[in-house]
Coordinates of C-alpha atoms in Angstrom, one line a residue:
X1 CA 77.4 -11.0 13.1
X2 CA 77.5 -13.6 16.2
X3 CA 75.6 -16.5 16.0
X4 CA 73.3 -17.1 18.8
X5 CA 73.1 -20.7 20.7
X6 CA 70.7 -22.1 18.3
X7 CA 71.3 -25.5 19.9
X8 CA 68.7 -24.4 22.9
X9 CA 66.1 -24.1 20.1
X10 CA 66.0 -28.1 19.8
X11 CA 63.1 -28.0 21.1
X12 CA 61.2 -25.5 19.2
X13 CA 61.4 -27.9 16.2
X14 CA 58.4 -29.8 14.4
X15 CA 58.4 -31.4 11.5
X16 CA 54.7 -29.7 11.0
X17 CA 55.9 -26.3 12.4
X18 CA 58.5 -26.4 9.4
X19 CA 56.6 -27.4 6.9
X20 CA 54.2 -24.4 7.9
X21 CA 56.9 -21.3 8.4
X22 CA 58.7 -22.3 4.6
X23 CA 55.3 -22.4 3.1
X24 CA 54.5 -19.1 4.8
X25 CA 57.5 -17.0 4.2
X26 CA 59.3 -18.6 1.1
X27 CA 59.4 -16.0 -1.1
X28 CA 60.0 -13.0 1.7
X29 CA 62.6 -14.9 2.7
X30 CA 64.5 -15.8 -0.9
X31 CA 65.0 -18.8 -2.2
X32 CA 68.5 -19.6 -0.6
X33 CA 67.4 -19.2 2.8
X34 CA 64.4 -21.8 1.4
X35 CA 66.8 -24.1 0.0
X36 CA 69.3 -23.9 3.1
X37 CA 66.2 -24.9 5.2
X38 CA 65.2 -27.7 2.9
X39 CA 68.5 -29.4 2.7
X40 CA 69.0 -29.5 6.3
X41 CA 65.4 -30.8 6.5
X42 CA 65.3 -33.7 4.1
X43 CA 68.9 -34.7 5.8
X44 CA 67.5 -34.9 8.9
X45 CA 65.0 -37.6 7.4
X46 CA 67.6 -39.4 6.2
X47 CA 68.8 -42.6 7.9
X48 CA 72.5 -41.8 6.7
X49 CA 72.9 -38.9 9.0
X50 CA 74.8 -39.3 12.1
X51 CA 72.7 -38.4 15.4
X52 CA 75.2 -35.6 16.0
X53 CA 74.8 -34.0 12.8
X54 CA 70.9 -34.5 13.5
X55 CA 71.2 -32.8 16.7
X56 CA 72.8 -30.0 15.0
X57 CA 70.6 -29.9 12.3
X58 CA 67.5 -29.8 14.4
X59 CA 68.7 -27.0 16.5
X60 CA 69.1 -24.9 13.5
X61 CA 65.6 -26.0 12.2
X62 CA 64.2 -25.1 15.6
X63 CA 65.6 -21.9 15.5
X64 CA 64.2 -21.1 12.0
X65 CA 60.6 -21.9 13.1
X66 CA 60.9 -20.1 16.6
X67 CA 59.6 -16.6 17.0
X68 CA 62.5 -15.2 19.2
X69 CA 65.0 -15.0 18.1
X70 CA 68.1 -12.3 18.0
X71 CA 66.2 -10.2 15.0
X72 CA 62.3 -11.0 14.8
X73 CA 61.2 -12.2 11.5
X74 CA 58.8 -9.8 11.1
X75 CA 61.4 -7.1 10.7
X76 CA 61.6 -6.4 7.0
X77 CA 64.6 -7.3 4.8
X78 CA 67.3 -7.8 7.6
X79 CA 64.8 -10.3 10.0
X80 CA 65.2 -13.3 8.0
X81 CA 69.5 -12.6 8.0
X82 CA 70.1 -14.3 11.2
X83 CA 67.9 -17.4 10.4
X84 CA 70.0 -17.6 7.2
X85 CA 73.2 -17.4 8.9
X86 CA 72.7 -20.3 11.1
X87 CA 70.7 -22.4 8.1
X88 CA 73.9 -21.6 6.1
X89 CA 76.6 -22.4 9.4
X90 CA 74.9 -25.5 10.0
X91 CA 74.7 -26.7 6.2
X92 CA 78.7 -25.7 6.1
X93 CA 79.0 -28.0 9.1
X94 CA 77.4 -30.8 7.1
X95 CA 77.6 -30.3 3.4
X96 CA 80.1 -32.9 2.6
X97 CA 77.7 -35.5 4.2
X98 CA 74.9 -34.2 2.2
X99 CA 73.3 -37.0 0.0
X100 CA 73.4 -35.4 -3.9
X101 CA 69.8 -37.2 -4.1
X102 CA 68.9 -34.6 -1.1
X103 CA 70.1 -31.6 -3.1
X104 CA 68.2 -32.4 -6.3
X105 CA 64.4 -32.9 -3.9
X106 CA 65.0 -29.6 -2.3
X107 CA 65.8 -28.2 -5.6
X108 CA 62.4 -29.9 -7.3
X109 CA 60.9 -28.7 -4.4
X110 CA 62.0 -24.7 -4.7
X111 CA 59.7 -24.8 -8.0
X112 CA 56.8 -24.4 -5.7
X113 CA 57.6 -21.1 -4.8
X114 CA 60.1 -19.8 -7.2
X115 CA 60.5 -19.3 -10.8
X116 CA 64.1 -20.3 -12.7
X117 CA 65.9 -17.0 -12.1
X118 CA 64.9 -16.9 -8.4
X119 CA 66.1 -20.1 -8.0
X120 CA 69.6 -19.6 -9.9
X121 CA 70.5 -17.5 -6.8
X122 CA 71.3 -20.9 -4.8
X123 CA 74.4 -20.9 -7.3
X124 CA 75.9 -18.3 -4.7
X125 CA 74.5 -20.3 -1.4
X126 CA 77.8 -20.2 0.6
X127 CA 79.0 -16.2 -0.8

C-alpha cells in the first residue's frame, strides 16, 4: 500500500479530537493501532522531541482523527489499515527517540480498553 501525504493533515490535529476518536474506536481498531497512536501522542507532549519529529508526528495524528482519508474508517476491518500504516511509519521514523517512560504510560493506558491477551499483540507492532 502507498502512503498518502499525511503531512497535509497537520491541521486536522487536536489534542481533544484525539483523545475523543481512541476512546471511540479502541477496540474496533485493535490494540496496536491504540498503542501506535498513544506513543506518538505522549511524544509529542514531551519536551525531548525535536520540532521536526513533532511536525511529523502531528501529521500522522491529524490524519488518524480526520474523516477522509484514502479508506474511510467506517469501512469494516480494512478502514482502520491505512491509519495504522502511517501510525506505524511515523513511530519507525521515531522509535529510537522514543522515551522508555513513554512506552510504559501508553502501555498502562491500553488497560483501559483491553484485557492482557489483547494487549500481548503490541509484541508484533512493527510485523
Amino acid at each position: 500500500m502507498e502512503l498518502p501525504d499525511f503531512m497535509s493533515y497537520a491541521n486536522k490535529f487536536s489534542q481533544s479530537d484525539f483523545v475523543e476518536k481512541i476512546s471511540r474506536v479502541a477496540k474496533r481498531a485493535g490494540s496496536k493501532l491504540v498503542y501506535a497512536a498513544l506513543i506518538l501522542f505522549y511524544t509529542l507532549q514531551s519536551n525531548k522531541t525535536s520540532v521536526k519529529d513533532k511536525a511529523i508526528i502531528v501529521g500522522a495524528l491529524g490524519y488518524l482523527i480526520s474523516p477522509l482519508d484514502v479508506m474511510p474508517d467506517a469501512i469494516p476491518i480494512v478502514g482502520l489499515s491505512d491509519d495504522l500504516a502511517v501510525l506505524i511509519y511515523v513511530l519507525k521514523m521515531v522509535w529510537t527517540d522514543v522515551d522508555p517512560e513513554v512506552k510504559e504510560r501508553a502501555q498502562k493506558k491500553l488497560k483501559d480498553w483491553f484485557d492482557d491477551e489483547e494487549i500481548s499483540e503490541i509484541d508484533t507492532l512493527f510485523e
